[in-house]
Each structure stands twice: as structure tokens, then as C-alpha cells.
Amino acid sequence: MRLPMRDLNLRASCFASGPHAMLPPLALLVAALLQAGLVRAQEAMPAQNESVQLRSSPQLQEQIPAAQRRSLPTFLFSDLLSGRPDLDMTAEGRVELRRGDTVIRADRLEYYQPDDLAKVRGNVRINRGGSVFEGPQMELKVDAFEGFFTQPDYEFLGNGGHGQAERADFLDENRAVIRNATFTTCQRKPGPSWMPDWLMRAATLRIDNEEEVGEAEDAKLSFKGVTFLSMPSVSFSLSEKRKSGFLAPVYGVDSTSGTELTVPYYWNIAPNRDATLYPTVMLKRGINMGGEFRYLEPLYNGRLRLDYLPGDKLRDSDRWGYSYTHSGALETGSPWLGNLGINLNLNRVSDDNYWRDFPRAATSLTQRLLANDATVSWARGFYSASLRTLKWQTLQDPESPIVPPYDRLPQIAARYAQLDAGGFEVSLDGDYTAFEADRRLTGQPNSQRSVLLGQISRPWLSAAGFITPKLQLHSTAYQFDTVLASGATTATRTVPTFSLDSGLVFERDASYLGRAFRQTLEPRLFYVNTPYVDQSYLPNYDSGANDFNFASIYTENTFVGNDRISDNNLLTAGVTTRLLDPETGAETARFSIAQRYRFADQIVTLPGGMPAKERLSDILLGAGFNWDNRWAFDSVVQYNPTTEKSVRSTVGARYHPGNYRVLNMAYRFQRDVSELVDVGWQWPLNNLWGDTGQDLGKGKGQGPGRWYSVGRLNYSLKDSKLVDTIVGFEYDGGCWLGRIVLERLSTGLVSTNERIMFQLEFVGFSRVGIDPMSTLVRNIPRYQNLREQIGSPSRFSNYD
């Protein structure tokens, strides 16, 4: 810190604007320090019997409001200071002017008070909120922040971009126009011959710090010294803040549609609304007009995606598709009316081949089954109700036809549930559904079905365990639109169920491999008894086999849905042991085993099924490990003790030792059906030859000059072929990133769709090419973008 000293020639002077500006600077400084110290000491002294408390301070605020900025004092330091009161002032030698978040340094400063004009010469540097301009000469109206800078070098805080220009004109405190400018985010290296890897040259560069955007006119973009893109106008963000404008063109090569070019336009409608237009030229098909609209409100949110391709040259027809999702609540304005909710999931396409021709356009988890689902729900206290309509669009494939699911037009449900009725849990569920489908495809009549399910249970819970007896009564009535084989057009069915769930929890302190744990032993018994009621004559509208796992093995019904209630007289026994961290309670390891014993045959089956006669079910074995933050392992095996073979197995593991290093592995086996190996990864290749890079944190990569491999392989051991493939490489050039990814998707038994994605990302500016990011994020769990701004940089990170 350089303290000013005053002599007869006013050398090394300090000037502060305000009522005490005429006091000797050293006396002013000493008095200010003493006064500030005394006041702070008095403020810091707590009253008797009063504890010291921390208070927030405005001294380091990131943004200074305009009104507050005008009232801030101005400090001036220099070796020589002279002037005339109320007219002008000249400062020479190591000049430094400070006001709020603005710092000006130069060899000479002339200030004309009537015009509020400062003329600055020699090694001029201005730092405003972390953004810096440097050059030989500047003229500036200080309060209005209007003026110009000749031959400036500049650097922006928001994205680290910098460059040189012929002239910069400051329009106000937030806007500037830079003439004959260059721009890059490449870090400058020593030496006069240095050239950035990428550079944008623009006749005019407009900067708007309020909107945090830059706009370049008559711009040319060069990479490695080669100009490859000329743009009459291009805008880019100076921070992570969204902005309206054209996005970088996206190029694509697809084995079905040919070469593709998309020029997206982003419209930042409001902080909670935006839209993106995706006009795409497909060489083999034509022009697809696509768009997406998103909105987010405190009580609801939604997304609409539309695509329209007129005159598809490969199909000789118009192609279109849309998807719309909405989820939210409605304010009723009265607690007596309860809460209303609306959920929409609407999907539709023009034809059966849409999923095959545009496999990446699907938003549904089932590409060939598109749901059009609308639900209105209501809840108040113990009561709830819903009205739902569900209609499916089934995309048929002649080589692999599927039976369409039933539409529900409508489905009306109501529920009463009280979880603490004098120690009891009581619920009553009612459901009315009108099932509709093409009888020629389903082979059974449509129906109107009414369901009533009553339940009562009495749980006893404690830290040592629990026991819960439960009674259920399931009643169903059908009204068919045609006669059954028996000649009936109606049917009813009532089934009672009793179950008893119980478990104990034992704990002990243990130590394994030098680590202390809290180990649990949790045995569990679950008994269920449901008498046999003949249901073989009833059609099946929504029932299916329950997946056999550690959740379903402790449930009353073998089936999901309401058309089949399994007759059961069985006991499920299982035990789980866990290793818990004694400090945090986090689970480090888990081992489970469970099996059912059937006292009588299960006769109720799905259509075409066989009764279950085995007394002992398959054994479920499960194990999971999270030994530390790097390793995760989980497995479930369904083992048949009669055949002494596994029926199904799922084994998954993840190794994640740090940022940008993840390896996911999975093995899935279902006897006589499928056997798949799934491997996904993101890994720095430089590690293979001992270059471990730098730990720069999330969103910053591991340093320039590093290669990364990314991919996911799904291989069928049963068919001895790759099902889906994603393989690629990423290169971190410091201020630019390169990605090349090959994607191959199966769209049928023998058909595939392939495309190559190549992208150049100019960090802090734009991306050019085919964007593979959504593909990588969707297919590689814990994939990390090499550049991602986690938060806005602080102006104090570049503080003078």
C-alpha cells in the first residue's frame, strides 16, 4: 500500500471528493483511520452479558446500484497534483483514480470539472467490475461514463474473452461499441509471435453488460489461422445468462436422411419462458420445420415440441410429430375446495414409420407406443380424486407387430385414506374405467370396469422392529360391449386378502478391513392368504406379472392391475444385513436374501399361463457396495434351486475416481431370452501414458492438450452382435474443444440408423457442428462437460 505524502509542491498527494477535500491529505487520512477505528471498536464491543454476533457487510458487494454509485466518493492518488478549484485538475505520475468498482490508472490525468471530462494519457488502464481496457489514450465523462478509448486491449470478466481494437466508444456505464475488433478466449502466451488458436475479427463489436451479450457485425471466424466462417452478424453471451439470437449452425450426417444442416434460433421470451426454432435441411428428405417452447411458473411448467416436414422425398408424404407435457396445480382460493392439479402428456406422429426414420425425435420411453394422457386431480385432507383420459397411438411394424394397449376413455378414481385412525390405517379406493381397443387385434370385448378396494391395517412400530396385520377386500364389476364365451355380458368378482408383515432390527458395532461400522441384521417374515376365486373367464385389460424382486416379494398380489388377484397361501422369509457409517448413517454395504414358501398351489394365472405348483420359489440374492465415493456396486440374482441355475441376473458397477473419469459396467441376463453387456465411460486418455493432468474442478477440464475417450457399448451375448453403439473422442485445446462421436442405433431386427457427430466448441463464444452433448449426457451416467460455468465469476477475482 502506497500512502500519499504532502509537500510544498503537492507531490505524492491524495485527493478525496467530499466536504473535507481541502484538509491536508495526511491529516484527513489519519483522522479517518482513527475515527473509523474508534467507531468500529465501539460497535464491536458487546454489551454486558451480550454475545458477539456476525453481521453481513456491504463492503464486498458484487453489483453496485446506479443510485449508490453516484453517491460514492472519488479517490485520486498521484506523484504530482495541481489545479484550479472548481475548474480543472492535473495529476501526473503513477495516477490512480478509484470510485466504487471503477479503477483508472495512467501516467497523466486531466480533469475538467464543468464538463465532468477526464483526459487520460500514457499506459491507461481502466478496470470496471473486473472487465479491463488498456491503451495509450482515453477521454471519459466520469459520471455518465461516456467517452472513447484509442487502440485498446480489453478483457471481459464474464467469459474471459479478450482482444484488441482500433477504438472503443463508451455509450454509458453498460454499453460500448468497439471498432475493428478481435475477440478470443485463448490465454495469451509470452512472445510477439503468439497467435490464438481461434480468433474472431469484426468490423464492429457491440457490448451490452446489462444484458450480458455481445454482438459482432461483419465477423470472420478463423481456426488455426484458417478463416472458415463469415457472418454478417452474430451474437454471443458474455456470461451464462440466456440471450435471444441465432445459435451456431449444426451439421449432421445420417445414414437414412443424408446430410443435415440446422440453423437454430433461440428466443429468450422472459426469464421463465423461451422458444427455439430448428429449421433443418435434410438432403434426402427436404426441409423440416421444428420448434420448442418451454415455460416455468411457480405452480406449473410445460414443454411443447413440434416438427413438420412437408413432402418427404423418401416417403412421398408430409411428415409431422408433436409432444406436449404440462404439470402443475391450480389455485382454488379456498382451503375448503382443496388442491387441483393438471397433468398432460400428449404425443402423436404422422405415420407408423416415423419412429424408424426419426429415432432421435422420440420423447416417449416406448418409441412405438405414444401416449396421449390427460389427468385432472383433486385432493383435500383424507380425500382425493382424479379424472383421466388415455389414448394410445401404436406404430405397427409388419415384421414385428404388437398388440395395442387399451385406451382409457375415461378413468375416474377416488380415494379415502387415513393413516392414523386410532392406531389403524384405513383406506378405500374406487375406480371406474372404460376400456376401448380394436377387438380384432385384442381378441376380447371392450368393457366398463368398476373396482372397489378397502383396506385396514394396524401397524406396531418400534426401533427394534415392526408387525403389521392387514385385511383387504377387492371387488370388481364388468359391463362388456359383447357377450363372453359363456353368453354373459356382465361379471362380478370379490376377493378377500389377509396379510401379516413383521420384522426385527438388530445392531452391533463391528470392524472390517480396518474400518468401524454399525452392522444391522434385519430378518423379515411376510405371510399372505388369499382364497381362490375363479377368474379364468374374465378378459384381461391391465394386469401383468409382477416383476420378481425385493420389493414385489413382500406384496400381496402376484400381479399388477385389477383384472387378476392371485390366490395365495404363502410365507416369504428374508434377511438383510447392512454396514452403516457410525457417524453419518450412510450405507456402505448391503446383503439380502429372500424366498417364498407356498403352502398351496396358485391356480389363478394370466391368460395362457400355468398354475404355480412349486412349493419353494426362486431365491433372490442381492448385494450392494459403496465402499467409498469412487466405487459403487449393486447386484440382484434370481436363482432356481430346482435346476440349480440362475433365472435372471443383474450386476452393475461404477468406478468414479474423480472429475471426467467414470466407468459404468452392467451385465443383464434372462435365461433363454437375453444376455447383454453394457459398458459406458468417459476417461482421459493421457492418463494411459502417465499424464494425470490438473484437478481444476467441475466444468474446467484437466488442462489443455488432453484427449478424452467417451462411449457406450451395448452388446448382445445371445446374438453375438452390438445392439447400440456410441464411441467418440474429445480434445481439450484450452480455449476450444473438439468432439467427434459415432452413434449407431438399432431400429428393427435387421435395420440400423447411423450418424457421425463432429463439433468444435469455441469456449466462451459458440459451438459449430453437430452437437453430441445431449447424446453423451443421456447415455453415459455421470458424464461431465469439459466446460460448464458453474457460477458467475466475481469481480474481485480480477481486482486492482
CSV table of C-alpha atoms in Angstrom, one decimal, residues 541-745:
chain,number,residue,atom,x,y,z
A,541,TYR,CA,-57.3,-55.3,-19.6
A,542,ASP,CA,-54.5,-54.1,-17.4
A,543,SER,CA,-53.0,-57.0,-15.4
A,544,GLY,CA,-49.5,-58.3,-15.8
A,545,ALA,CA,-47.0,-60.4,-14.0
A,546,ASN,CA,-45.3,-58.5,-11.1
A,547,ASP,CA,-41.6,-58.3,-11.6
A,548,PHE,CA,-39.9,-60.7,-9.1
A,549,ASN,CA,-37.6,-58.5,-7.0
A,550,PHE,CA,-37.0,-57.5,-3.4
A,551,ALA,CA,-40.0,-55.1,-3.5
A,552,SER,CA,-42.6,-57.3,-5.0
A,553,ILE,CA,-41.7,-60.4,-3.0
A,554,TYR,CA,-43.2,-58.7,0.1
A,555,THR,CA,-46.6,-57.8,-1.6
A,556,GLU,CA,-50.0,-59.5,-1.5
A,557,ASN,CA,-50.7,-59.9,-5.2
A,558,THR,CA,-48.5,-61.7,-7.8
A,559,PHE,CA,-50.0,-59.5,-10.5
A,560,VAL,CA,-50.2,-55.8,-11.2
A,561,GLY,CA,-53.5,-54.3,-12.3
A,562,ASN,CA,-57.1,-55.2,-11.2
A,563,ASP,CA,-58.1,-58.0,-13.5
A,564,ARG,CA,-56.3,-60.8,-11.8
A,565,ILE,CA,-56.0,-61.3,-8.0
A,566,SER,CA,-53.7,-64.2,-7.2
A,567,ASP,CA,-54.8,-66.9,-4.8
A,568,ASN,CA,-52.0,-67.2,-2.3
A,569,ASN,CA,-51.2,-69.1,0.9
A,570,LEU,CA,-47.5,-68.4,1.2
A,571,LEU,CA,-44.8,-67.2,3.5
A,572,THR,CA,-41.9,-65.0,2.5
A,573,ALA,CA,-38.8,-65.1,4.6
A,574,GLY,CA,-35.9,-62.8,4.1
A,575,VAL,CA,-32.9,-61.3,5.9
A,576,THR,CA,-30.8,-58.2,5.2
A,577,THR,CA,-27.6,-57.1,6.8
A,578,ARG,CA,-26.1,-53.6,6.3
A,579,LEU,CA,-22.9,-51.9,7.2
A,580,LEU,CA,-23.5,-48.3,8.1
A,581,ASP,CA,-21.1,-45.5,8.8
A,582,PRO,CA,-21.5,-44.8,12.6
A,583,GLU,CA,-21.1,-41.1,12.2
A,584,THR,CA,-23.3,-40.3,9.2
A,585,GLY,CA,-25.5,-43.4,8.9
A,586,ALA,CA,-24.6,-43.8,5.2
A,587,GLU,CA,-24.9,-47.3,3.8
A,588,THR,CA,-21.5,-48.8,2.9
A,589,ALA,CA,-22.6,-52.4,2.1
A,590,ARG,CA,-25.8,-54.4,1.9
A,591,PHE,CA,-26.5,-58.1,1.6
A,592,SER,CA,-30.0,-59.6,1.2
A,593,ILE,CA,-31.6,-62.9,0.6
A,594,ALA,CA,-35.3,-63.8,0.4
A,595,GLN,CA,-37.5,-66.8,-0.7
A,596,ARG,CA,-41.2,-67.7,-0.7
A,597,TYR,CA,-42.7,-70.9,0.6
A,598,ARG,CA,-46.1,-71.8,-1.0
A,599,PHE,CA,-48.4,-73.9,1.2
A,600,ALA,CA,-50.8,-74.5,-1.7
A,601,ASP,CA,-50.8,-74.2,-5.5
A,602,GLN,CA,-51.5,-70.8,-7.1
A,603,ILE,CA,-54.3,-71.5,-9.6
A,604,VAL,CA,-55.1,-68.0,-10.8
A,605,THR,CA,-53.0,-67.2,-13.9
A,606,LEU,CA,-52.8,-64.7,-16.7
A,607,PRO,CA,-54.4,-65.9,-20.0
A,608,GLY,CA,-52.3,-68.7,-21.3
A,609,GLY,CA,-50.4,-69.1,-18.1
A,610,MET,CA,-49.7,-72.2,-16.0
A,611,PRO,CA,-50.6,-72.6,-12.3
A,612,ALA,CA,-47.7,-72.2,-9.8
A,613,LYS,CA,-47.1,-75.5,-8.1
A,614,GLU,CA,-43.6,-75.3,-6.8
A,615,ARG,CA,-43.6,-75.0,-3.0
A,616,LEU,CA,-40.3,-73.1,-2.9
A,617,SER,CA,-39.9,-70.1,-5.1
A,618,ASP,CA,-36.7,-68.9,-6.7
A,619,ILE,CA,-34.2,-67.4,-4.3
A,620,LEU,CA,-33.4,-63.7,-4.5
A,621,LEU,CA,-29.8,-62.7,-3.7
A,622,GLY,CA,-28.8,-59.1,-3.5
A,623,ALA,CA,-25.6,-57.3,-2.7
A,624,GLY,CA,-24.5,-53.7,-2.9
A,625,PHE,CA,-21.3,-51.8,-2.0
A,626,ASN,CA,-20.5,-48.1,-1.7
A,627,TRP,CA,-17.1,-48.6,0.0
A,628,ASP,CA,-16.0,-45.0,-0.8
A,629,ASN,CA,-17.0,-42.2,-3.2
A,630,ARG,CA,-15.1,-43.9,-6.0
A,631,TRP,CA,-16.7,-47.3,-6.1
A,632,ALA,CA,-20.3,-48.4,-6.4
A,633,PHE,CA,-21.6,-52.0,-6.9
A,634,ASP,CA,-25.1,-53.4,-7.0
A,635,SER,CA,-26.4,-56.9,-8.0
A,636,VAL,CA,-29.5,-59.0,-7.9
A,637,VAL,CA,-29.6,-62.7,-8.8
A,638,GLN,CA,-32.8,-64.8,-9.1
A,639,TYR,CA,-31.7,-68.4,-8.5
A,640,ASN,CA,-33.7,-71.6,-9.1
A,641,PRO,CA,-32.8,-74.2,-6.5
A,642,THR,CA,-34.5,-77.0,-8.5
A,643,THR,CA,-32.5,-76.5,-11.7
A,644,GLU,CA,-29.5,-75.1,-9.7
A,645,LYS,CA,-29.3,-72.3,-12.3
A,646,SER,CA,-29.8,-68.6,-12.3
A,647,VAL,CA,-33.0,-67.4,-14.0
A,648,ARG,CA,-32.2,-63.7,-14.1
A,649,SER,CA,-29.2,-61.7,-13.0
A,650,THR,CA,-28.4,-58.0,-13.0
A,651,VAL,CA,-25.0,-56.8,-12.0
A,652,GLY,CA,-23.8,-53.2,-12.1
A,653,ALA,CA,-20.7,-51.4,-11.1
A,654,ARG,CA,-19.4,-47.8,-11.3
A,655,TYR,CA,-15.8,-46.5,-10.9
A,656,HIS,CA,-15.7,-42.8,-10.5
A,657,PRO,CA,-12.4,-41.7,-9.0
A,658,GLY,CA,-12.7,-38.0,-9.9
A,659,ASN,CA,-13.9,-35.4,-12.4
A,660,TYR,CA,-14.1,-36.6,-16.0
A,661,ARG,CA,-13.3,-40.2,-15.1
A,662,VAL,CA,-16.2,-42.6,-14.9
A,663,LEU,CA,-16.6,-46.2,-15.9
A,664,ASN,CA,-20.0,-47.8,-15.9
A,665,MET,CA,-20.5,-51.5,-16.3
A,666,ALA,CA,-23.6,-53.7,-16.3
A,667,TYR,CA,-24.5,-57.3,-17.0
A,668,ARG,CA,-28.1,-58.3,-17.6
A,669,PHE,CA,-29.2,-61.9,-18.0
A,670,GLN,CA,-32.6,-63.5,-18.5
A,671,ARG,CA,-32.4,-67.2,-19.3
A,672,ASP,CA,-33.5,-68.2,-22.8
A,673,VAL,CA,-34.4,-64.5,-23.5
A,674,SER,CA,-31.4,-62.2,-23.5
A,675,GLU,CA,-27.9,-61.7,-22.2
A,676,LEU,CA,-26.5,-58.2,-22.5
A,677,VAL,CA,-23.3,-56.4,-21.5
A,678,ASP,CA,-23.4,-52.6,-21.2
A,679,VAL,CA,-20.3,-50.5,-20.8
A,680,GLY,CA,-20.2,-46.7,-20.7
A,681,TRP,CA,-17.3,-44.4,-20.0
A,682,GLN,CA,-15.6,-41.0,-20.0
A,683,TRP,CA,-11.9,-41.2,-19.4
A,684,PRO,CA,-8.8,-39.1,-20.1
A,685,LEU,CA,-6.5,-40.9,-22.5
A,686,ASN,CA,-3.4,-39.0,-21.3
A,687,ASN,CA,-3.6,-41.0,-18.1
A,688,LEU,CA,-2.6,-44.1,-20.0
A,689,TRP,CA,0.9,-42.6,-20.5
A,690,GLY,CA,1.2,-41.1,-17.1
A,691,ASP,CA,-0.1,-37.6,-17.7
A,692,THR,CA,-2.6,-37.2,-14.9
A,693,GLY,CA,-3.4,-33.5,-15.7
A,694,GLN,CA,-4.7,-31.0,-13.2
A,695,ASP,CA,-7.6,-31.1,-10.8
A,696,LEU,CA,-9.2,-27.8,-11.9
A,697,GLY,CA,-12.7,-28.8,-10.6
A,698,LYS,CA,-16.1,-29.3,-12.3
A,699,GLY,CA,-16.6,-27.5,-15.6
A,700,LYS,CA,-12.9,-26.6,-16.2
A,701,GLY,CA,-11.4,-29.8,-17.6
A,702,GLN,CA,-8.0,-31.1,-16.6
A,703,GLY,CA,-5.9,-28.6,-18.5
A,704,PRO,CA,-5.2,-28.0,-22.2
A,705,GLY,CA,-3.7,-30.6,-24.6
A,706,ARG,CA,-5.6,-33.6,-23.2
A,707,TRP,CA,-7.6,-36.3,-25.0
A,708,TYR,CA,-10.7,-38.0,-23.6
A,709,SER,CA,-12.5,-41.1,-24.7
A,710,VAL,CA,-16.3,-41.3,-24.4
A,711,GLY,CA,-18.7,-44.0,-25.3
A,712,ARG,CA,-21.3,-46.7,-24.5
A,713,LEU,CA,-21.5,-50.2,-26.0
A,714,ASN,CA,-24.5,-52.4,-25.6
A,715,TYR,CA,-23.6,-56.0,-26.7
A,716,SER,CA,-25.9,-59.0,-27.0
A,717,LEU,CA,-24.0,-62.2,-26.0
A,718,LYS,CA,-27.0,-64.2,-27.1
A,719,ASP,CA,-27.0,-62.8,-30.7
A,720,SER,CA,-23.2,-62.1,-30.7
A,721,LYS,CA,-23.7,-58.5,-32.0
A,722,LEU,CA,-23.6,-54.9,-30.9
A,723,VAL,CA,-27.1,-53.6,-30.3
A,724,ASP,CA,-26.4,-49.9,-29.8
A,725,THR,CA,-23.1,-48.1,-30.1
A,726,ILE,CA,-21.7,-44.7,-29.1
A,727,VAL,CA,-18.0,-44.2,-29.5
A,728,GLY,CA,-16.1,-40.9,-29.6
A,729,PHE,CA,-13.2,-38.7,-28.5
A,730,GLU,CA,-13.0,-35.2,-27.0
A,731,TYR,CA,-10.0,-32.9,-27.1
A,732,ASP,CA,-9.4,-30.0,-24.8
A,733,GLY,CA,-7.4,-27.3,-26.5
A,734,GLY,CA,-7.7,-24.9,-23.6
A,735,CYS,CA,-9.8,-22.2,-25.3
A,736,TRP,CA,-11.5,-24.7,-27.7
A,737,LEU,CA,-12.9,-28.2,-27.5
A,738,GLY,CA,-13.2,-30.8,-30.3
A,739,ARG,CA,-15.6,-33.7,-30.2
A,740,ILE,CA,-16.2,-36.5,-32.7
A,741,VAL,CA,-18.8,-39.2,-31.9
A,742,LEU,CA,-20.2,-42.1,-33.9
A,743,GLU,CA,-23.7,-43.3,-33.0
A,744,ARG,CA,-25.4,-46.5,-34.2
A,745,LEU,CA,-28.9,-47.3,-33.1
